Amino acid sequence: MKLKFLIDKKYLLAHALWRNATPFPEWDDFKNYLWQESILGYQFLAGSPEALLQINKTSELIKEGDKLYKKALKRKEFKKLLAETEKYRQWLEKEWNKNEKKILGWVEELGGLKIPNKTITVFVTHPKFRNGTTLIEKYVILWGHPDDWKNYSLVYLTHELLHLLTKKCKKLFIMHALIELLADNEIRIRLNGGGAYFKEGKHSVGHPYLAKLEKKILPKWKEFIKNRKGKDLFDFEKKIKG
Ligand SMILES: [Zn+2]
């Protein structure tokens, strides 16, 4: 398996406009410029639902968005966003490559999951816009996030990767809790050479809506990773349900 770290410029721009953050001071002027050039194009790129009230056909929207995207490419503010993202992309790729063998080893050893012979694309966005999600059907990860704590990016790339490796499990709620126990907690602690479940310094770890379930199954989970007896994450998921 290989992770390929790429930047899709149009997605980089659209994601940045969609999220409400300022990566550097000139960014607000850039947004004002785009808005003045085409409100409709801006709304399309930024994913604003109001765009739907201003068109007859979706194709108009795409065309207007494309026109504005081409203008944006020429602006120095976009070039700065791209350069900063490229620097971050290189750092992320290096970090992953340095730790990949160790991480995938734990995924196999602790979760019993087979690592497929696949290339997974990671579309990298600017870290200030705090991105982290997966397009499961496409084997694509979308990522760009500051390291809120040590090895944050590695832990959450592993988390997103686990969504892909467990995609055949249709009941996401329990599996999502297992993904957090494995990546956000066990693998985090191993990567960092110490730490506790559910807390990293002053930060809580994981989605709050999964915390209750995770704490309930924690004793069984610890037992499972210590001695799986040939069982994998899917078997464990079924056991929790039953
Ligand atoms: Zn998740």
PDB file of C-alpha atoms and ligand atoms in Angstrom:
ATOM      1  CA  MET A   1       0.000   0.000   0.000  1.00  0.00           C
ATOM      2  CA  LYS A   2       1.153   3.460  -0.790  1.00  0.00           C
ATOM      3  CA  LEU A   3      -0.094   6.911   0.159  1.00  0.00           C
ATOM      4  CA  LYS A   4       0.320   9.469  -2.596  1.00  0.00           C
ATOM      5  CA  PHE A   5       0.252  13.063  -1.350  1.00  0.00           C
ATOM      6  CA  LEU A   6      -1.102  15.471  -3.965  1.00  0.00           C
ATOM      7  CA  ILE A   7      -2.564  18.953  -4.210  1.00  0.00           C
ATOM      8  CA  ASP A   8      -5.636  19.511  -6.359  1.00  0.00           C
ATOM      9  CA  LYS A   9      -5.573  23.261  -6.915  1.00  0.00           C
ATOM     10  CA  LYS A  10      -9.290  23.664  -7.492  1.00  0.00           C
ATOM     11  CA  TYR A  11     -10.158  21.658  -4.410  1.00  0.00           C
ATOM     12  CA  LEU A  12      -7.529  23.579  -2.426  1.00  0.00           C
ATOM     13  CA  LEU A  13      -9.207  26.864  -3.364  1.00  0.00           C
ATOM     14  CA  ALA A  14     -12.791  25.644  -2.914  1.00  0.00           C
ATOM     15  CA  HIS A  15     -12.013  24.130   0.469  1.00  0.00           C
ATOM     16  CA  ALA A  16     -10.293  27.325   1.616  1.00  0.00           C
ATOM     17  CA  LEU A  17     -13.290  29.462   0.562  1.00  0.00           C
ATOM     18  CA  TRP A  18     -15.742  27.072   2.146  1.00  0.00           C
ATOM     19  CA  ARG A  19     -14.012  27.147   5.525  1.00  0.00           C
ATOM     20  CA  ASN A  20     -14.127  30.253   7.623  1.00  0.00           C
ATOM     21  CA  ALA A  21     -10.503  30.923   8.511  1.00  0.00           C
ATOM     22  CA  THR A  22      -7.719  33.357   7.597  1.00  0.00           C
ATOM     23  CA  PRO A  23      -4.401  31.691   6.754  1.00  0.00           C
ATOM     24  CA  PHE A  24      -2.597  35.050   6.340  1.00  0.00           C
ATOM     25  CA  PRO A  25      -3.707  38.717   6.458  1.00  0.00           C
ATOM     26  CA  GLU A  26      -4.027  39.241   2.675  1.00  0.00           C
ATOM     27  CA  TRP A  27      -6.554  36.413   2.447  1.00  0.00           C
ATOM     28  CA  ASP A  28      -9.551  38.651   3.201  1.00  0.00           C
ATOM     29  CA  ASP A  29      -8.632  41.038   0.341  1.00  0.00           C
ATOM     30  CA  PHE A  30      -8.425  38.042  -1.968  1.00  0.00           C
ATOM     31  CA  LYS A  31     -11.913  36.923  -0.952  1.00  0.00           C
ATOM     32  CA  ASN A  32     -13.254  40.437  -1.555  1.00  0.00           C
ATOM     33  CA  TYR A  33     -11.655  40.473  -4.997  1.00  0.00           C
ATOM     34  CA  LEU A  34     -13.269  37.145  -5.952  1.00  0.00           C
ATOM     35  CA  TRP A  35     -16.650  38.238  -4.616  1.00  0.00           C
ATOM     36  CA  GLN A  36     -16.515  41.415  -6.709  1.00  0.00           C
ATOM     37  CA  GLU A  37     -15.566  39.488  -9.846  1.00  0.00           C
ATOM     38  CA  SER A  38     -18.481  37.067  -9.570  1.00  0.00           C
ATOM     39  CA  ILE A  39     -20.826  36.509  -6.664  1.00  0.00           C
ATOM     40  CA  LEU A  40     -22.254  33.411  -8.326  1.00  0.00           C
ATOM     41  CA  GLY A  41     -18.824  31.954  -9.083  1.00  0.00           C
ATOM     42  CA  TYR A  42     -17.777  32.631  -5.508  1.00  0.00           C
ATOM     43  CA  GLN A  43     -20.898  31.000  -4.100  1.00  0.00           C
ATOM     44  CA  PHE A  44     -20.296  27.938  -6.240  1.00  0.00           C
ATOM     45  CA  LEU A  45     -16.653  27.555  -5.214  1.00  0.00           C
ATOM     46  CA  ALA A  46     -17.441  28.229  -1.560  1.00  0.00           C
ATOM     47  CA  GLY A  47     -20.363  25.778  -1.576  1.00  0.00           C
ATOM     48  CA  SER A  48     -22.974  28.410  -0.613  1.00  0.00           C
ATOM     49  CA  PRO A  49     -26.536  27.105  -0.956  1.00  0.00           C
ATOM     50  CA  GLU A  50     -27.726  30.590  -2.017  1.00  0.00           C
ATOM     51  CA  ALA A  51     -26.199  29.944  -5.454  1.00  0.00           C
ATOM     52  CA  LEU A  52     -29.068  27.547  -6.134  1.00  0.00           C
ATOM     53  CA  LEU A  53     -31.596  30.396  -6.064  1.00  0.00           C
ATOM     54  CA  GLN A  54     -29.759  32.301  -8.783  1.00  0.00           C
ATOM     55  CA  ILE A  55     -29.510  29.797 -11.613  1.00  0.00           C
ATOM     56  CA  ASN A  56     -31.684  27.795 -13.968  1.00  0.00           C
ATOM     57  CA  LYS A  57     -29.214  25.008 -14.677  1.00  0.00           C
ATOM     58  CA  THR A  58     -26.348  23.533 -12.678  1.00  0.00           C
ATOM     59  CA  SER A  59     -24.106  23.896 -15.727  1.00  0.00           C
ATOM     60  CA  GLU A  60     -24.296  27.717 -15.407  1.00  0.00           C
ATOM     61  CA  LEU A  61     -22.931  27.419 -11.923  1.00  0.00           C
ATOM     62  CA  ILE A  62     -20.039  25.182 -12.915  1.00  0.00           C
ATOM     63  CA  LYS A  63     -19.130  27.495 -15.795  1.00  0.00           C
ATOM     64  CA  GLU A  64     -19.139  30.574 -13.581  1.00  0.00           C
ATOM     65  CA  GLY A  65     -17.104  28.772 -10.935  1.00  0.00           C
ATOM     66  CA  ASP A  66     -14.526  27.701 -13.529  1.00  0.00           C
ATOM     67  CA  LYS A  67     -14.176  31.250 -14.841  1.00  0.00           C
ATOM     68  CA  LEU A  68     -13.543  32.588 -11.361  1.00  0.00           C
ATOM     69  CA  TYR A  69     -11.151  29.734 -10.526  1.00  0.00           C
ATOM     70  CA  LYS A  70      -8.989  30.710 -13.513  1.00  0.00           C
ATOM     71  CA  LYS A  71      -8.847  34.317 -12.281  1.00  0.00           C
ATOM     72  CA  ALA A  72      -7.955  33.146  -8.778  1.00  0.00           C
ATOM     73  CA  LEU A  73      -5.002  31.095 -10.065  1.00  0.00           C
ATOM     74  CA  LYS A  74      -3.286  34.285 -11.244  1.00  0.00           C
ATOM     75  CA  ARG A  75      -3.520  36.104  -7.900  1.00  0.00           C
ATOM     76  CA  LYS A  76      -0.530  36.358  -5.594  1.00  0.00           C
ATOM     77  CA  GLU A  77      -2.665  35.394  -2.594  1.00  0.00           C
ATOM     78  CA  PHE A  78      -3.581  32.082  -4.183  1.00  0.00           C
ATOM     79  CA  LYS A  79       0.051  31.491  -5.130  1.00  0.00           C
ATOM     80  CA  LYS A  80       0.981  32.059  -1.495  1.00  0.00           C
ATOM     81  CA  LEU A  81      -1.693  29.602  -0.322  1.00  0.00           C
ATOM     82  CA  LEU A  82      -0.378  27.053  -2.812  1.00  0.00           C
ATOM     83  CA  ALA A  83       3.276  27.559  -1.829  1.00  0.00           C
ATOM     84  CA  GLU A  84       2.494  27.170   1.888  1.00  0.00           C
ATOM     85  CA  THR A  85       0.395  24.084   1.191  1.00  0.00           C
ATOM     86  CA  GLU A  86       3.171  22.580  -0.935  1.00  0.00           C
ATOM     87  CA  LYS A  87       5.639  23.078   1.908  1.00  0.00           C
ATOM     88  CA  TYR A  88       3.205  21.396   4.288  1.00  0.00           C
ATOM     89  CA  ARG A  89       2.558  18.580   1.773  1.00  0.00           C
ATOM     90  CA  GLN A  90       6.281  17.810   1.587  1.00  0.00           C
ATOM     91  CA  TRP A  91       6.560  17.748   5.372  1.00  0.00           C
ATOM     92  CA  LEU A  92       3.511  15.472   5.679  1.00  0.00           C
ATOM     93  CA  GLU A  93       4.780  13.056   3.038  1.00  0.00           C
ATOM     94  CA  LYS A  94       8.162  12.830   4.751  1.00  0.00           C
ATOM     95  CA  GLU A  95       6.563  12.226   8.171  1.00  0.00           C
ATOM     96  CA  TRP A  96       4.316   9.506   6.789  1.00  0.00           C
ATOM     97  CA  ASN A  97       7.091   7.758   4.895  1.00  0.00           C
ATOM     98  CA  LYS A  98       9.274   7.790   8.000  1.00  0.00           C
ATOM     99  CA  ASN A  99       6.601   6.116  10.132  1.00  0.00           C
ATOM    100  CA  GLU A 100       4.513   4.136   7.633  1.00  0.00           C
ATOM    101  CA  LYS A 101       6.036   0.714   8.284  1.00  0.00           C
ATOM    102  CA  LYS A 102       5.596   1.029  12.031  1.00  0.00           C
ATOM    103  CA  ILE A 103       2.000   2.294  11.760  1.00  0.00           C
ATOM    104  CA  LEU A 104       0.825  -0.296   9.237  1.00  0.00           C
ATOM    105  CA  GLY A 105       2.517  -2.955  11.371  1.00  0.00           C
ATOM    106  CA  TRP A 106       0.356  -1.913  14.338  1.00  0.00           C
ATOM    107  CA  VAL A 107      -2.792  -1.838  12.197  1.00  0.00           C
ATOM    108  CA  GLU A 108      -2.099  -5.477  11.259  1.00  0.00           C
ATOM    109  CA  GLU A 109      -0.896  -6.599  14.668  1.00  0.00           C
ATOM    110  CA  LEU A 110      -3.542  -4.902  16.836  1.00  0.00           C
ATOM    111  CA  GLY A 111      -6.539  -4.824  14.494  1.00  0.00           C
ATOM    112  CA  GLY A 112      -5.883  -7.995  12.510  1.00  0.00           C
ATOM    113  CA  LEU A 113      -6.497  -6.037   9.306  1.00  0.00           C
ATOM    114  CA  LYS A 114      -4.872  -6.940   6.016  1.00  0.00           C
ATOM    115  CA  ILE A 115      -3.135  -4.059   4.281  1.00  0.00           C
ATOM    116  CA  PRO A 116      -4.358  -4.017   0.660  1.00  0.00           C
ATOM    117  CA  ASN A 117      -2.036  -3.583  -2.270  1.00  0.00           C
ATOM    118  CA  LYS A 118      -3.517  -0.224  -3.188  1.00  0.00           C
ATOM    119  CA  THR A 119      -2.507   3.349  -3.815  1.00  0.00           C
ATOM    120  CA  ILE A 120      -4.454   5.807  -1.714  1.00  0.00           C
ATOM    121  CA  THR A 121      -4.478   9.437  -2.751  1.00  0.00           C
ATOM    122  CA  VAL A 122      -4.271  12.095  -0.060  1.00  0.00           C
ATOM    123  CA  PHE A 123      -5.390  15.490  -1.347  1.00  0.00           C
ATOM    124  CA  VAL A 124      -3.618  17.962   0.894  1.00  0.00           C
ATOM    125  CA  THR A 125      -5.207  21.287   1.848  1.00  0.00           C
ATOM    126  CA  HIS A 126      -3.760  24.248   3.784  1.00  0.00           C
ATOM    127  CA  PRO A 127      -3.372  23.241   7.459  1.00  0.00           C
ATOM    128  CA  LYS A 128      -4.994  26.446   8.777  1.00  0.00           C
ATOM    129  CA  PHE A 129      -8.346  25.258   7.345  1.00  0.00           C
ATOM    130  CA  ARG A 130      -8.410  22.114   9.532  1.00  0.00           C
ATOM    131  CA  ASN A 131      -9.451  19.378   7.130  1.00  0.00           C
ATOM    132  CA  GLY A 132      -9.721  15.664   7.760  1.00  0.00           C
ATOM    133  CA  THR A 133     -12.097  13.356   5.962  1.00  0.00           C
ATOM    134  CA  THR A 134     -12.353  10.444   3.548  1.00  0.00           C
ATOM    135  CA  LEU A 135     -14.054   9.741   0.231  1.00  0.00           C
ATOM    136  CA  ILE A 136     -14.568   6.077   0.981  1.00  0.00           C
ATOM    137  CA  GLU A 137     -15.670   4.890  -2.460  1.00  0.00           C
ATOM    138  CA  LYS A 138     -12.782   6.656  -4.181  1.00  0.00           C
ATOM    139  CA  TYR A 139     -10.011   5.567  -1.780  1.00  0.00           C
ATOM    140  CA  VAL A 140      -9.215   9.224  -1.227  1.00  0.00           C
ATOM    141  CA  ILE A 141      -8.238  10.988   1.991  1.00  0.00           C
ATOM    142  CA  LEU A 142      -8.586  14.753   2.353  1.00  0.00           C
ATOM    143  CA  TRP A 143      -6.168  16.196   4.863  1.00  0.00           C
ATOM    144  CA  GLY A 144      -4.667  19.470   6.110  1.00  0.00           C
ATOM    145  CA  HIS A 145      -4.543  20.226   9.829  1.00  0.00           C
ATOM    146  CA  PRO A 146      -2.175  21.789  12.362  1.00  0.00           C
ATOM    147  CA  ASP A 147      -0.517  19.307  14.726  1.00  0.00           C
ATOM    148  CA  ASP A 148      -2.538  20.190  17.845  1.00  0.00           C
ATOM    149  CA  TRP A 149      -0.366  17.659  19.672  1.00  0.00           C
ATOM    150  CA  LYS A 150       2.644  15.485  18.834  1.00  0.00           C
ATOM    151  CA  ASN A 151       2.099  13.252  15.770  1.00  0.00           C
ATOM    152  CA  TYR A 152      -1.479  14.541  15.337  1.00  0.00           C
ATOM    153  CA  SER A 153      -1.328  14.303  11.538  1.00  0.00           C
ATOM    154  CA  LEU A 154       0.064  10.766  11.583  1.00  0.00           C
ATOM    155  CA  VAL A 155      -2.596   9.608  14.044  1.00  0.00           C
ATOM    156  CA  TYR A 156      -5.439  11.073  12.017  1.00  0.00           C
ATOM    157  CA  LEU A 157      -4.088   9.913   8.663  1.00  0.00           C
ATOM    158  CA  THR A 158      -4.174   6.458  10.270  1.00  0.00           C
ATOM    159  CA  HIS A 159      -7.733   7.132  11.465  1.00  0.00           C
ATOM    160  CA  GLU A 160      -8.862   8.093   7.948  1.00  0.00           C
ATOM    161  CA  LEU A 161      -7.015   5.121   6.498  1.00  0.00           C
ATOM    162  CA  LEU A 162      -8.893   2.823   8.874  1.00  0.00           C
ATOM    163  CA  HIS A 163     -12.181   4.166   7.505  1.00  0.00           C
ATOM    164  CA  LEU A 164     -11.022   2.889   4.099  1.00  0.00           C
ATOM    165  CA  LEU A 165      -9.802  -0.468   5.430  1.00  0.00           C
ATOM    166  CA  THR A 166     -13.116  -1.091   7.244  1.00  0.00           C
ATOM    167  CA  LYS A 167     -15.441   0.190   4.547  1.00  0.00           C
ATOM    168  CA  LYS A 168     -17.216  -3.170   4.172  1.00  0.00           C
ATOM    169  CA  CYS A 169     -18.645  -2.674   7.678  1.00  0.00           C
ATOM    170  CA  LYS A 170     -21.920  -0.884   7.072  1.00  0.00           C
ATOM    171  CA  LYS A 171     -22.688  -0.021  10.687  1.00  0.00           C
ATOM    172  CA  LEU A 172     -20.321   2.837  11.162  1.00  0.00           C
ATOM    173  CA  PHE A 173     -21.162   3.793  14.746  1.00  0.00           C
ATOM    174  CA  ILE A 174     -19.430   0.920  16.581  1.00  0.00           C
ATOM    175  CA  MET A 175     -16.667   0.623  13.953  1.00  0.00           C
ATOM    176  CA  HIS A 176     -15.972   4.348  14.291  1.00  0.00           C
ATOM    177  CA  ALA A 177     -15.469   3.854  18.044  1.00  0.00           C
ATOM    178  CA  LEU A 178     -13.065   0.972  17.303  1.00  0.00           C
ATOM    179  CA  ILE A 179     -11.165   3.141  14.814  1.00  0.00           C
ATOM    180  CA  GLU A 180     -10.735   5.757  17.538  1.00  0.00           C
ATOM    181  CA  LEU A 181      -9.617   3.195  20.113  1.00  0.00           C
ATOM    182  CA  LEU A 182      -7.034   1.867  17.668  1.00  0.00           C
ATOM    183  CA  ALA A 183      -5.744   5.006  15.923  1.00  0.00           C
ATOM    184  CA  ASP A 184      -6.552   7.990  18.142  1.00  0.00           C
ATOM    185  CA  ASN A 185      -5.590   6.135  21.313  1.00  0.00           C
ATOM    186  CA  GLU A 186      -3.488   2.954  21.080  1.00  0.00           C
ATOM    187  CA  ILE A 187      -1.420   3.962  18.022  1.00  0.00           C
ATOM    188  CA  ARG A 188      -1.070   7.550  19.318  1.00  0.00           C
ATOM    189  CA  ILE A 189       0.324   6.289  22.634  1.00  0.00           C
ATOM    190  CA  ARG A 190       2.736   3.935  20.846  1.00  0.00           C
ATOM    191  CA  LEU A 191       3.887   6.636  18.397  1.00  0.00           C
ATOM    192  CA  ASN A 192       4.420   9.143  21.189  1.00  0.00           C
ATOM    193  CA  GLY A 193       6.141   6.632  23.430  1.00  0.00           C
ATOM    194  CA  GLY A 194       3.578   7.089  26.230  1.00  0.00           C
ATOM    195  CA  GLY A 195       0.310   8.777  27.149  1.00  0.00           C
ATOM    196  CA  ALA A 196      -3.213   7.929  28.215  1.00  0.00           C
ATOM    197  CA  TYR A 197      -6.447   6.886  26.530  1.00  0.00           C
ATOM    198  CA  PHE A 198      -8.857   9.773  25.744  1.00  0.00           C
ATOM    199  CA  LYS A 199      -6.460  12.569  26.762  1.00  0.00           C
ATOM    200  CA  GLU A 200      -3.405  14.090  25.137  1.00  0.00           C
ATOM    201  CA  GLY A 201      -2.113  16.792  27.451  1.00  0.00           C
ATOM    202  CA  LYS A 202      -4.977  19.225  27.940  1.00  0.00           C
ATOM    203  CA  HIS A 203      -6.797  18.007  24.824  1.00  0.00           C
ATOM    204  CA  SER A 204      -9.633  15.483  24.789  1.00  0.00           C
ATOM    205  CA  VAL A 205      -9.145  12.941  22.027  1.00  0.00           C
ATOM    206  CA  GLY A 206     -11.882  11.704  19.693  1.00  0.00           C
ATOM    207  CA  HIS A 207     -15.467  12.610  18.864  1.00  0.00           C
ATOM    208  CA  PRO A 208     -17.474  13.431  22.025  1.00  0.00           C
ATOM    209  CA  TYR A 209     -20.470  11.394  20.786  1.00  0.00           C
ATOM    210  CA  LEU A 210     -18.359   8.214  20.715  1.00  0.00           C
ATOM    211  CA  ALA A 211     -16.725   8.665  24.134  1.00  0.00           C
ATOM    212  CA  LYS A 212     -19.435   6.882  26.168  1.00  0.00           C
ATOM    213  CA  LEU A 213     -19.341   3.763  24.003  1.00  0.00           C
ATOM    214  CA  GLU A 214     -15.529   3.730  23.899  1.00  0.00           C
ATOM    215  CA  LYS A 215     -15.243   3.922  27.677  1.00  0.00           C
ATOM    216  CA  LYS A 216     -17.800   1.127  28.057  1.00  0.00           C
ATOM    217  CA  ILE A 217     -15.951  -1.264  25.731  1.00  0.00           C
ATOM    218  CA  LEU A 218     -12.454  -0.278  26.844  1.00  0.00           C
ATOM    219  CA  PRO A 219     -11.775  -3.350  29.085  1.00  0.00           C
ATOM    220  CA  LYS A 220     -12.844  -5.740  26.298  1.00  0.00           C
ATOM    221  CA  TRP A 221     -10.809  -3.722  23.796  1.00  0.00           C
ATOM    222  CA  LYS A 222      -7.628  -3.949  25.876  1.00  0.00           C
ATOM    223  CA  GLU A 223      -8.152  -7.690  26.181  1.00  0.00           C
ATOM    224  CA  PHE A 224      -8.720  -7.967  22.423  1.00  0.00           C
ATOM    225  CA  ILE A 225      -5.516  -6.195  21.374  1.00  0.00           C
ATOM    226  CA  LYS A 226      -3.491  -8.186  23.883  1.00  0.00           C
ATOM    227  CA  ASN A 227      -4.712 -11.541  22.607  1.00  0.00           C
ATOM    228  CA  ARG A 228      -6.782 -11.497  19.419  1.00  0.00           C
ATOM    229  CA  LYS A 229      -6.630 -15.282  18.865  1.00  0.00           C
ATOM    230  CA  GLY A 230      -6.811 -14.779  15.095  1.00  0.00           C
ATOM    231  CA  LYS A 231      -9.841 -12.490  15.330  1.00  0.00           C
ATOM    232  CA  ASP A 232      -9.934  -9.098  13.642  1.00  0.00           C
ATOM    233  CA  LEU A 233     -11.682  -5.755  14.081  1.00  0.00           C
ATOM    234  CA  PHE A 234     -14.754  -7.020  12.205  1.00  0.00           C
ATOM    235  CA  ASP A 235     -15.142  -9.986  14.580  1.00  0.00           C
ATOM    236  CA  PHE A 236     -14.761  -7.668  17.553  1.00  0.00           C
ATOM    237  CA  GLU A 237     -17.392  -5.314  16.135  1.00  0.00           C
ATOM    238  CA  LYS A 238     -19.895  -8.189  15.879  1.00  0.00           C
ATOM    239  CA  LYS A 239     -19.155  -9.237  19.461  1.00  0.00           C
ATOM    240  CA  ILE A 240     -19.882  -5.726  20.743  1.00  0.00           C
ATOM    241  CA  LYS A 241     -23.188  -5.666  18.902  1.00  0.00           C
ATOM    242  CA  GLY A 242     -24.280  -9.057  20.222  1.00  0.00           C
TER     243      GLY A 242
HETATM  244 ZN    ZN B   1     -13.643   9.078  11.620  1.00  0.00          ZN
END
